[in-house]
Short mmCIF file of C-alpha atoms in Angstrom, two decimals:
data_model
loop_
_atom_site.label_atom_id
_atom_site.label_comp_id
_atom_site.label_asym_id
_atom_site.label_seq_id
_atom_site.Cartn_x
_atom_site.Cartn_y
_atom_site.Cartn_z
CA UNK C 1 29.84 9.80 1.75
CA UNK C 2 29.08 12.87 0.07
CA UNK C 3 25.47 14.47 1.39
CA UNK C 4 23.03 16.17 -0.48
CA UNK C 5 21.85 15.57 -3.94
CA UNK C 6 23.56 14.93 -6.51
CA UNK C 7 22.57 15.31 -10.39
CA UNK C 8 25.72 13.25 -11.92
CA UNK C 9 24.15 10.22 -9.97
CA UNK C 10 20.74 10.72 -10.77
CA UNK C 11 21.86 11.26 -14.37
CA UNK C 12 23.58 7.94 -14.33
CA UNK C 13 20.57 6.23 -12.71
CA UNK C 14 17.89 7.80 -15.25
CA UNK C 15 17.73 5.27 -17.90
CA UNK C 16 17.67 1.97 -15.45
CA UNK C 17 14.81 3.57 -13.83
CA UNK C 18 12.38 4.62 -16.71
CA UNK C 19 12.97 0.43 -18.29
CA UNK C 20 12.34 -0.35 -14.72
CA UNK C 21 9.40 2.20 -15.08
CA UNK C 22 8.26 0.44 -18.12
CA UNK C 23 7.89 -2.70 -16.20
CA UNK C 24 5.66 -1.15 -13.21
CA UNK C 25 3.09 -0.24 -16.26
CA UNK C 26 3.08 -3.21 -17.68
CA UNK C 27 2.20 -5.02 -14.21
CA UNK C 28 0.00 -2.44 -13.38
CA UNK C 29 -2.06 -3.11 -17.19
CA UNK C 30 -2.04 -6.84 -16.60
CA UNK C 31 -2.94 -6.92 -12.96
CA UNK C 32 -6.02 -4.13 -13.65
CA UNK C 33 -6.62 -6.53 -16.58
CA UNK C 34 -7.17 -10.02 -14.36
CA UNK C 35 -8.90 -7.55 -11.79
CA UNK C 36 -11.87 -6.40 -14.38
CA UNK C 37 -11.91 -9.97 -15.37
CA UNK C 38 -12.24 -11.57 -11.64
CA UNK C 39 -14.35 -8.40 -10.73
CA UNK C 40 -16.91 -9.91 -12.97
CA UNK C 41 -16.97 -13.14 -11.71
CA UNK C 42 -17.48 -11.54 -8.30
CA UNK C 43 -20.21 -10.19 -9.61
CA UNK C 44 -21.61 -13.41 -11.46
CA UNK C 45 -21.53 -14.79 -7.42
CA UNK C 46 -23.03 -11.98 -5.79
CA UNK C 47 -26.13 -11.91 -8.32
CA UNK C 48 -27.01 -15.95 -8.50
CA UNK C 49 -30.70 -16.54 -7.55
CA UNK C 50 -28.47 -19.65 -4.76
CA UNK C 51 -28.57 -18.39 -1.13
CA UNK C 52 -25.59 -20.28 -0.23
CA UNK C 53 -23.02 -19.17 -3.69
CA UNK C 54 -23.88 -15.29 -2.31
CA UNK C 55 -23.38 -16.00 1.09
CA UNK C 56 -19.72 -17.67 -0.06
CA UNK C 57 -19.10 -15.19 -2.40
CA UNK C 58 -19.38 -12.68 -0.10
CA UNK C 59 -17.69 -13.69 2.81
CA UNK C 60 -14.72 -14.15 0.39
CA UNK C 61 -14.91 -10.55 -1.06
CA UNK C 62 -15.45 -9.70 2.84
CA UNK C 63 -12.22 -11.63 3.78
CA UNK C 64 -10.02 -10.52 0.82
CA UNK C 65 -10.92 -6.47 1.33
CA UNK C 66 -10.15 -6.64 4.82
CA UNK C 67 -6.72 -7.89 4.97
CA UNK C 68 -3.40 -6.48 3.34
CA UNK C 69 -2.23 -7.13 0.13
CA UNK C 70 1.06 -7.14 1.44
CA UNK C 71 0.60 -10.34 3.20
CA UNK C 72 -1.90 -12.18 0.45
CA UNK C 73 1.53 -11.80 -1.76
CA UNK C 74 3.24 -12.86 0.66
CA UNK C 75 0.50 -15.80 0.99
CA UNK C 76 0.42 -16.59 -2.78
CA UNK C 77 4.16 -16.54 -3.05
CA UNK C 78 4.99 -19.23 -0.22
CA UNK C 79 2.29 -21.25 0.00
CA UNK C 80 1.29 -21.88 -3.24
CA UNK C 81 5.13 -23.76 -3.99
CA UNK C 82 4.39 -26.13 -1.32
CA UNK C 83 1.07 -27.73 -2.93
CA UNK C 84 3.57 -28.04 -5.79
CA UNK C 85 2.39 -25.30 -7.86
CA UNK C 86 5.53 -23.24 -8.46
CA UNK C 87 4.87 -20.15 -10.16
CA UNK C 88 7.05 -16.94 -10.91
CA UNK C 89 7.40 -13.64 -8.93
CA UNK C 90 5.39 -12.35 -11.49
CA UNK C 91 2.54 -14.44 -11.93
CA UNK C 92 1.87 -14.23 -8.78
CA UNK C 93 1.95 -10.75 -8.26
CA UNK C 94 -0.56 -10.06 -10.88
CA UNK C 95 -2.76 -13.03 -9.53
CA UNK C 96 -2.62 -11.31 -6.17
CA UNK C 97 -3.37 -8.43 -7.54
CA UNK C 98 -6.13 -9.71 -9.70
CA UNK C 99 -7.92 -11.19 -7.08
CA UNK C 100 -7.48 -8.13 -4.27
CA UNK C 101 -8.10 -5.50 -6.99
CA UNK C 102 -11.24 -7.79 -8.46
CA UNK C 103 -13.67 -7.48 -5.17
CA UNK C 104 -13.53 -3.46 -4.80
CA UNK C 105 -14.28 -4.04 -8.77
CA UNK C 106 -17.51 -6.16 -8.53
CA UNK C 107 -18.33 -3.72 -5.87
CA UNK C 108 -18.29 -1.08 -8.74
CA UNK C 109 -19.96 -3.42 -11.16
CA UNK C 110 -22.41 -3.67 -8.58
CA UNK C 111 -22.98 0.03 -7.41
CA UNK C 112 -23.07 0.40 -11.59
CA UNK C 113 -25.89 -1.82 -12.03
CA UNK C 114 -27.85 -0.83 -9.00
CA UNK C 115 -27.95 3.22 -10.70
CA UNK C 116 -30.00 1.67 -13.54
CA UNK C 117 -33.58 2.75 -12.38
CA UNK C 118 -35.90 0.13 -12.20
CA UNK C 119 -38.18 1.39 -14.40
CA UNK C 120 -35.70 0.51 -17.30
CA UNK C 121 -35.94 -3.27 -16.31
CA UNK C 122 -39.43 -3.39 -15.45
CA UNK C 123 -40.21 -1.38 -19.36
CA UNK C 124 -37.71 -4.33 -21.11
CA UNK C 125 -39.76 -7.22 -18.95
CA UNK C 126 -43.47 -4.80 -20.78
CA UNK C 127 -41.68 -5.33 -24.28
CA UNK C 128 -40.98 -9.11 -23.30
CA UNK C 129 -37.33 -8.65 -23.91
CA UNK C 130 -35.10 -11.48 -23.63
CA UNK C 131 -32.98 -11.25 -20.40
CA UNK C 132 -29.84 -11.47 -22.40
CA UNK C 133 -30.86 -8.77 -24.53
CA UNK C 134 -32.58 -6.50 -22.09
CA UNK C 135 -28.55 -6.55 -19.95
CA UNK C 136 -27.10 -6.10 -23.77
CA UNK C 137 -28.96 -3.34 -25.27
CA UNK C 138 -30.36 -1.50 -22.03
CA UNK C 139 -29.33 -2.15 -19.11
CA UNK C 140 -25.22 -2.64 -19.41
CA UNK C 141 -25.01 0.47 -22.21
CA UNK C 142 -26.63 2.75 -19.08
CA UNK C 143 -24.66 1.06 -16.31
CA UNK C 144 -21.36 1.25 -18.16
CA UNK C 145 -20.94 4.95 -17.94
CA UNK C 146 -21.67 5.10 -14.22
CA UNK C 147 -18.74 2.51 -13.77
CA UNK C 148 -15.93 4.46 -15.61
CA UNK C 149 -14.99 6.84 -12.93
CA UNK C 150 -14.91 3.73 -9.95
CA UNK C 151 -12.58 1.67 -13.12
CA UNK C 152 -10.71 4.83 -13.82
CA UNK C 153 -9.92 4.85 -9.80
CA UNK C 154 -8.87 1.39 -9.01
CA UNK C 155 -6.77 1.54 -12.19
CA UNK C 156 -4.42 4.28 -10.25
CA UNK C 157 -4.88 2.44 -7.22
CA UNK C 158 -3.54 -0.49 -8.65
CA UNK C 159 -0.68 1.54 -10.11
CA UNK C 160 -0.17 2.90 -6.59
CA UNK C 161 0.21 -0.17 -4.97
CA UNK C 162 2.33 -1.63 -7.90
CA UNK C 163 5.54 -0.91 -5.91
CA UNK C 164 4.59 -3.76 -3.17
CA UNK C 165 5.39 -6.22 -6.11
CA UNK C 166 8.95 -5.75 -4.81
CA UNK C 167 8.23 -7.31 -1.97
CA UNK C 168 8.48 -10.54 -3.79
CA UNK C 169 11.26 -10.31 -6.23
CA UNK C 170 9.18 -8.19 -9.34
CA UNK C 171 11.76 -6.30 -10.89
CA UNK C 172 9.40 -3.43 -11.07
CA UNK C 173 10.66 0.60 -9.82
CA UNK C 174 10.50 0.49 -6.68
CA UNK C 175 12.49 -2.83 -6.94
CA UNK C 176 15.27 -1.53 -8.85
CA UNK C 177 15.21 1.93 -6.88
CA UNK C 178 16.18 -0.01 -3.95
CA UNK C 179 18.91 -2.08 -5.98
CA UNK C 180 20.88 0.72 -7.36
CA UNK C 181 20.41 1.99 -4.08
CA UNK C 182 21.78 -0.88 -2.17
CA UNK C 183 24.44 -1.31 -4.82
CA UNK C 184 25.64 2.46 -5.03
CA UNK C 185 24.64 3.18 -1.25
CA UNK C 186 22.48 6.10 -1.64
CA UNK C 187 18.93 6.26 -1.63
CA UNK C 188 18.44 9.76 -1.88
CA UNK C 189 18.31 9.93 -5.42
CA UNK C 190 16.66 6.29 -6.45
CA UNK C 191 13.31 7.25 -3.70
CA UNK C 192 12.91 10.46 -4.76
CA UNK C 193 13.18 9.58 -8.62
CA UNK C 194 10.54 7.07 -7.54
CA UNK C 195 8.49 9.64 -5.95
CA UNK C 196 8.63 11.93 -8.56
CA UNK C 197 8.04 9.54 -11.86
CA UNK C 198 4.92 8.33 -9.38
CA UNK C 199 3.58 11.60 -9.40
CA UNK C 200 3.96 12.39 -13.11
CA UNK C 201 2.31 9.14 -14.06
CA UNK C 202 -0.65 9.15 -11.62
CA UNK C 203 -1.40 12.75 -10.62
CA UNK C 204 -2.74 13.71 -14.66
CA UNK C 205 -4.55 9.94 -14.36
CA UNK C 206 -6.08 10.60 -11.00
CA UNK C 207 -7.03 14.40 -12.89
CA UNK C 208 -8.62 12.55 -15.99
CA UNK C 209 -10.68 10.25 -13.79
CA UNK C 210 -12.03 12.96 -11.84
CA UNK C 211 -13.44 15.03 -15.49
CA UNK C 212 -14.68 11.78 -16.08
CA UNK C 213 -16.54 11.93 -13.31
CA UNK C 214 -18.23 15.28 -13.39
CA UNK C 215 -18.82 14.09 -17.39
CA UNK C 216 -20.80 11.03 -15.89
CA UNK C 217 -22.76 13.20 -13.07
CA UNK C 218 -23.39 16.00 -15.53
CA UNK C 219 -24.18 13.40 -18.45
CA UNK C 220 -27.03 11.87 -15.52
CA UNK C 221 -28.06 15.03 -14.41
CA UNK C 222 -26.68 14.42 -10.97
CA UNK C 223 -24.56 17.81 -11.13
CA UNK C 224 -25.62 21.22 -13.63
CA UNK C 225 -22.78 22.33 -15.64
CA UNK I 1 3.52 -30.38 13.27
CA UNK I 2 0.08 -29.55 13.98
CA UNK I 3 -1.45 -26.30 13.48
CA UNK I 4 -2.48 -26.12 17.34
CA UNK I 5 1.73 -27.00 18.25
CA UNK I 6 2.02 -24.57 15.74
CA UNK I 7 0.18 -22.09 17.64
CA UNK I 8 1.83 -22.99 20.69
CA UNK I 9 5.29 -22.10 19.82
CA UNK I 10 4.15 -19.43 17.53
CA UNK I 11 1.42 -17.72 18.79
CA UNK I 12 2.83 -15.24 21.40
CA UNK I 13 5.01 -14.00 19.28
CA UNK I 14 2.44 -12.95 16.38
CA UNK I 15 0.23 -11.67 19.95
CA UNK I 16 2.76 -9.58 20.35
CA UNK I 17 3.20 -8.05 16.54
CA UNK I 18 -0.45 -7.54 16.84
CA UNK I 19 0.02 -5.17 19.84
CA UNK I 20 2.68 -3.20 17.68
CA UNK I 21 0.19 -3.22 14.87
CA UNK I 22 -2.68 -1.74 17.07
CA UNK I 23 -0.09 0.84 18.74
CA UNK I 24 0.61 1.86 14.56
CA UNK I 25 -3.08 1.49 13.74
CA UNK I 26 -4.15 4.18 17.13
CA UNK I 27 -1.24 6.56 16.55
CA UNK I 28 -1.56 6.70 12.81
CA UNK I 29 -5.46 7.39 12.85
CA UNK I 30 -4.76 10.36 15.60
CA UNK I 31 -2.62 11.63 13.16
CA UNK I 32 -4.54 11.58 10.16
CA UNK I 33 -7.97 13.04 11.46
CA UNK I 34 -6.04 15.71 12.94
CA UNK I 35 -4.25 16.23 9.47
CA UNK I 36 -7.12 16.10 7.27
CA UNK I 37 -9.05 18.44 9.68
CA UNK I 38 -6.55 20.81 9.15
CA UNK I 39 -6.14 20.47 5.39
CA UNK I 40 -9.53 20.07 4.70
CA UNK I 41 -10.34 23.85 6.65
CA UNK I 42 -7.15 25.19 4.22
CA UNK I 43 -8.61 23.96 0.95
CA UNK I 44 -11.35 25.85 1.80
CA UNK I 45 -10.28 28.95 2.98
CA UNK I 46 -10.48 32.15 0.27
CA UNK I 47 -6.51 32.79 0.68
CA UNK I 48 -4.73 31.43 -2.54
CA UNK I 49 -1.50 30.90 -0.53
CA UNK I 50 -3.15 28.14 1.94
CA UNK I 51 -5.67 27.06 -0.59
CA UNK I 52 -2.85 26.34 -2.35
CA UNK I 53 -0.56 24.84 -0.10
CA UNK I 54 -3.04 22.21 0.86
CA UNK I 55 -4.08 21.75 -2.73
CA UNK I 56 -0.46 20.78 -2.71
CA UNK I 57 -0.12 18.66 -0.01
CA UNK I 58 -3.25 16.96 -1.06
CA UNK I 59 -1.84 15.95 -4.92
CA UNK I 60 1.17 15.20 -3.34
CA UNK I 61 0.59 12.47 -1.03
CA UNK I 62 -1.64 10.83 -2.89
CA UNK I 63 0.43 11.39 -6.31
CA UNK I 64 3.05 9.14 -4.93
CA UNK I 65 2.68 5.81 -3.38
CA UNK I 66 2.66 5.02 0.02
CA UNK I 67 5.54 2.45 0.08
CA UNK I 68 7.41 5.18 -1.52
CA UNK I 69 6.48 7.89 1.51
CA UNK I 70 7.31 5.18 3.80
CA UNK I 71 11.20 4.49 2.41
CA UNK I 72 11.67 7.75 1.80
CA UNK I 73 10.65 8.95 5.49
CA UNK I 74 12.88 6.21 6.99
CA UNK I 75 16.11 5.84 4.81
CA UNK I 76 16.00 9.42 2.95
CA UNK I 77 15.22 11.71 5.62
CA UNK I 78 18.59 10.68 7.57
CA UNK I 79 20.28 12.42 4.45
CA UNK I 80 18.87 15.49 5.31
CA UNK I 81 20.11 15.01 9.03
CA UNK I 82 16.59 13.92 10.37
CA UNK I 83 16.84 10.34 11.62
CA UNK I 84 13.47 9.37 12.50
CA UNK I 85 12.64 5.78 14.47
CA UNK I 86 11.16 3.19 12.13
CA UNK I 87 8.09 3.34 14.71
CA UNK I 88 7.77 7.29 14.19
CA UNK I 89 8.41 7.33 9.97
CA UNK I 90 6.12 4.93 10.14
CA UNK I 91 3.20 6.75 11.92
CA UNK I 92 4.11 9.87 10.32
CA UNK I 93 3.76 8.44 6.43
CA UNK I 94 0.74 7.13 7.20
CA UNK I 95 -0.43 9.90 8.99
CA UNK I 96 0.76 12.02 6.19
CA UNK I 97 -0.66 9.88 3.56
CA UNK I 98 -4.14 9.43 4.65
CA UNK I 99 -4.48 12.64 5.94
CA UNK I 100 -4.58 13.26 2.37
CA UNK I 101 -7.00 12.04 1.42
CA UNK I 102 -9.56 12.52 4.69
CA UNK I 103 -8.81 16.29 3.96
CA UNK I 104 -10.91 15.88 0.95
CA UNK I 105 -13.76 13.81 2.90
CA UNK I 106 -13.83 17.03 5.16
CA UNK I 107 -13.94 19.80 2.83
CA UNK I 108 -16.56 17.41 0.82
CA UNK I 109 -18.54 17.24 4.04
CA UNK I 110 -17.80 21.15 5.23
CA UNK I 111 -19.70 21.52 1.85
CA UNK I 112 -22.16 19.24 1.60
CA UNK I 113 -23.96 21.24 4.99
CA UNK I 114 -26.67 23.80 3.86
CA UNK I 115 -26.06 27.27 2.89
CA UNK I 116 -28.79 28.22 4.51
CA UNK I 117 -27.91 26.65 7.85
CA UNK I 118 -24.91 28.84 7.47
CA UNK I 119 -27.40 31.62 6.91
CA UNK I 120 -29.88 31.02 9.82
CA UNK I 121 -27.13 30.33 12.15
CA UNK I 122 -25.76 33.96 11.44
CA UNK I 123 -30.08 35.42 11.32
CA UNK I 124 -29.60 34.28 14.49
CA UNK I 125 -27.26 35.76 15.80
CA UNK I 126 -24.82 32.73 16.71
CA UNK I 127 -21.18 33.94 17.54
CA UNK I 128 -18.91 32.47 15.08
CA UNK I 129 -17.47 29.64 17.24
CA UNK I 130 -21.39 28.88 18.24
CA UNK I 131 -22.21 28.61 14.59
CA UNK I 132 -19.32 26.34 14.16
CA UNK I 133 -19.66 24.50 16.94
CA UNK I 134 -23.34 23.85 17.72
CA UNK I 135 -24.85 24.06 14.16
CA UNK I 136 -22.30 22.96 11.30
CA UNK I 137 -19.73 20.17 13.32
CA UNK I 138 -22.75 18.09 14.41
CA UNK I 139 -23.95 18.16 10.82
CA UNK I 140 -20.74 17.36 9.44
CA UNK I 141 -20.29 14.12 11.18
CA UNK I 142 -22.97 11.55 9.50
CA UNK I 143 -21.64 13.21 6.33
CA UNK I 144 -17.83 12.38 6.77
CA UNK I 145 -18.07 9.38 9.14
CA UNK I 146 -19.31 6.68 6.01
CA UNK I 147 -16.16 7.76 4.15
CA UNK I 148 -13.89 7.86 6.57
CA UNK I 149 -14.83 4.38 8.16
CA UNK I 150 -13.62 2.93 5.13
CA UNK I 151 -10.36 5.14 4.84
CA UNK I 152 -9.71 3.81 8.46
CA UNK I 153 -10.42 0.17 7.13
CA UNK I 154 -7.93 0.50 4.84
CA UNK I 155 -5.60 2.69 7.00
CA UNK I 156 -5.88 -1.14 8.76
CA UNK I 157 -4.32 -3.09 6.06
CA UNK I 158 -2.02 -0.30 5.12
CA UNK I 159 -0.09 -0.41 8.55
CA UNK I 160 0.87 -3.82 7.04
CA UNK I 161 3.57 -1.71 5.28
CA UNK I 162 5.46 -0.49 8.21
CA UNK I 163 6.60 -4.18 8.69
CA UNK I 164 9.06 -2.86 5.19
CA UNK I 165 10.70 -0.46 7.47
CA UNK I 166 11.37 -2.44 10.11
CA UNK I 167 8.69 -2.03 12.68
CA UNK I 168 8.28 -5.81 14.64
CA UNK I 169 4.27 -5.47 13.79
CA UNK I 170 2.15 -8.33 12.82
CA UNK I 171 3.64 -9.00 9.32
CA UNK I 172 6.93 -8.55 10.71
CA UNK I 173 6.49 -11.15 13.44
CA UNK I 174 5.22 -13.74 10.57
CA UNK I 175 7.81 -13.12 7.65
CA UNK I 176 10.44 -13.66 10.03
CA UNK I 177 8.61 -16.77 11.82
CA UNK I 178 8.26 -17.79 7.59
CA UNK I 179 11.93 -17.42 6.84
CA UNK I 180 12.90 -19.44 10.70
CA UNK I 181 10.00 -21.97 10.19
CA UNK I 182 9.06 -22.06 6.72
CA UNK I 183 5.56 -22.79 7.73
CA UNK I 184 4.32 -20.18 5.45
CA UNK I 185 0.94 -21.63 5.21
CA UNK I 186 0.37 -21.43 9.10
CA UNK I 187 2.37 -18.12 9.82
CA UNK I 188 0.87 -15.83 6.79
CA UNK I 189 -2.70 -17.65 6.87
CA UNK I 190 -2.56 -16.80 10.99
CA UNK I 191 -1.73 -13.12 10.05
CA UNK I 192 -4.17 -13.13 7.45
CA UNK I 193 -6.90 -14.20 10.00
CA UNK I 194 -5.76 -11.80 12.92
CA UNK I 195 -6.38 -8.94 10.59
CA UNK I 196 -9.73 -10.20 9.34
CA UNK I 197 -10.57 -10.19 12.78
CA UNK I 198 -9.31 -7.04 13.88
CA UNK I 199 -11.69 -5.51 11.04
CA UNK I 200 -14.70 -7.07 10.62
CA UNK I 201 -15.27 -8.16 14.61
CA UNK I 202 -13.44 -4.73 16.34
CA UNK I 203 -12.94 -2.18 13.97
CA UNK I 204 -15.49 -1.69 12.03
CA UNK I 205 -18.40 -2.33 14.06
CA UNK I 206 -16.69 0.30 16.31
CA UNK I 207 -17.10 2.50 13.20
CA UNK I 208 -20.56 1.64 12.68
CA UNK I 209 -21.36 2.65 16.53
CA UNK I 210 -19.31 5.87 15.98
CA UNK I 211 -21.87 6.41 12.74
CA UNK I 212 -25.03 5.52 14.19
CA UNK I 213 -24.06 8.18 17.24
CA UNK I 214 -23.37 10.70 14.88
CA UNK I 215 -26.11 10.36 13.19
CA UNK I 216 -28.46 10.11 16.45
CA UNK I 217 -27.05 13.37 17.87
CA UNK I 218 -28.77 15.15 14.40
CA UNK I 219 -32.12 13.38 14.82
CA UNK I 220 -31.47 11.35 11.94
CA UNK I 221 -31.09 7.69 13.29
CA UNK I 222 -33.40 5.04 13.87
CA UNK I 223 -34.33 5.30 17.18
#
């Protein structure tokens, strides 16, 4: 077997891996998708005036942050089948994902909400604003911006942690880095390819989350300019 | 067959993947703290070349995934002539990998210390490794230790990955009981709860000791 690199290969390779590139984004979109969604619900059960729905919700946001995402796929993807419910590789990937992704999300939500001052609510509940339209008009415009840079983060965490979606059968990259690799026996070329489209993709996101960021803190007078 | 016969046949087995997973979890944080401290001091220092290099480093290895580190460390690296045990690449991607990102928790922490403690330290008359030593490290610690509990939490779940390169850890030990057994409700919901454990009941309130102390030794914490 011939060592080194070698360009002719990773020529031959290129195409197969940016389609297969294609389909990490797209599971990345949907999975960050279900997470906002399921973040918010999160939420809903962390902020319900019942003792016992907090206590439950948290002890489930507890449990799913503190243990890997490489077994809950795992979990999701053999268990489910035998309670009947047969779903795809897919499907459950992004539910996994949904669901892990989702609690650090409410968390944000949470953190978001908690950085409107007081003062705001307590002014809305002086002008005997409805509820509803005190979260509309005052409260959610103001928390919103305080959540984009913790959204913007979990968005290239997700895409990070895409590549365990091969774990399961998700013909995403890292999935069809390792088949051409198996198939052709090198790896050299397929990892690093990985590697390197990784960095393209996430290093200018991870750059445009962090402007965000000192555009929030300046925008809230956290930081001068 | 009964979760507790399940247990019985089972459950040394997964015991023992849990040792492996601890051995990963110990060497890996070693590795990482000593890493960041070391990147964290470069991003700071005035030379462009180190600044540089650890700037670097830094986009690097958290750029690119860990799963991706981790394959590449174990079945690229033999290209190169550098065969590494799955037990080492392991270690040393996630050493690599989070040391990435605790170098920014230091040189976040290095910064947020007062100027002027810098200042009186020096009006004082402190030898340099005194005015490291005695004034700013103390300080640094109930700045970086919040942070970096939770980059150890999830240093926890990450060691998960190693099982992908063939380390017999905790995941290991239940995929292949799942493929012999097919109990994957038992095996994967027992792994599940062996790492809930390991964080919420050892780890972390080890973390929250290690904070608390920190932030006693500054005359900061409740007494």
């Amino acid at each position: 077997m011939e060592m080194g690199w070698r360009w002719d290969f990773a020529y031959e390779i290129l195409p197969q891996m940016l389609w297969a590139t294609l389909n990490t984004i797209i599971a990345a979109g949907v999975g960050y998708v279900i997470a906002l969604v399921v973040g918010l619900f999160f939420l809903l059960g962390q902020r319900t005036p019942s003792k016992i729905i907090n206590f439950i919700n948290r002890e489930i946001v507890e449990f799913i942050r503190s243990t890997p995402l490489l077994i809950q796929l795992f979990f999701v993807y053999f268990v489910l089948p035998q309670f009947g419910i047969k779903l795809s590789a897919w499907l459950c990937g992004m539910i996994t994902i949904g669901l892990h992704f989702g609690t650090y999300l409410s968390e944000v939500y949470r953190g978001a909400l908690e950085g409107v001052p007081k003062t705001q609510w307590e002014a809305c509940r002086a002008l005997n604003f409805s509820t509803v339209y005190t979260y509309r008009r005052i409260v959610l415009p103001q928390a919103f911006p305080i959540a984009i840079p913790g959204m913007g983060n979990y968005l290239v965490g997700i895409f990070k942690d895409t590549p365990l979606l091969s774990t399961i059968g998700v013909a995403e990259l890292f999935h069809a880095a390792t088949a051409v690799g198996g198939y052709n026996y090198r790896y050299l070329e397929p990892y690093t390819m990985v590697g390197i489209i990784f960095l393209i993709l996430s290093v200018p996101a991870a750059m445009w989350v962090r402007k965000l960021e000192t555009r929030v803190n300046v925008a809230q007078g956290k930081i001068k300019q | 067959m009964s979760y507790f016969a399940f247990l019985a046949e089972h459950g040394t087995t997964l015991l023992l993947g849990t040792v492996t997973t601890i051995k990963v979890l110990v060497c890996s944080i070693i590795l990482y703290v000593i890493i960041s401290m070391i990147f964290g001091l470069m991003r700071l220092s005035k030379n462009p070349i180190i600044q540089g290099t650890a700037t670097v480093y830094i986009e690097f290895f958290r750029g690119t995934s860990l799963l991706v580190q981790l394959f590449w460390a174990y079945y690229v690296l033999p290209f190169f002539g550098i065969s590494l045990e799955a037990f080492t690449a392991g270690v040393a991607a996630l050493g690599l990998n989070f040391g990435a990102y605790g170098a920014e928790i230091v040189r976040g922490g290095i910064l947020a210390v007062p100027k002027g403690q810098w200042e009186a330290a020096h009006a004082l008359n402190f030898s340099p490794v005194k005015r490291i030593k005695r004034i700013i490290i103390p300080q640094i610690f109930p700045i970086i230790l919040p942070p970096a509990a939770n980059l150890t939490v999830e240093l926890l779940k990450a060691t998960a990955l190693v099982a992908l390169v063939t380390v017999v850890d905790l995941t290991f030990e239940a995929k292949q009981i799942n493929s012999i057994t097919w109990l994957s409700a038992q095996c994967f919901g027992t792994a599940l709860l062996i790492y809930y454990f390991m964080s919420r009941f050892a780890l972390v309130p080890f973390l929250r000791w290690l904070e608390v102390l920190a932030a006693k030794k500054v005359g900061r914490g409740k007494v």
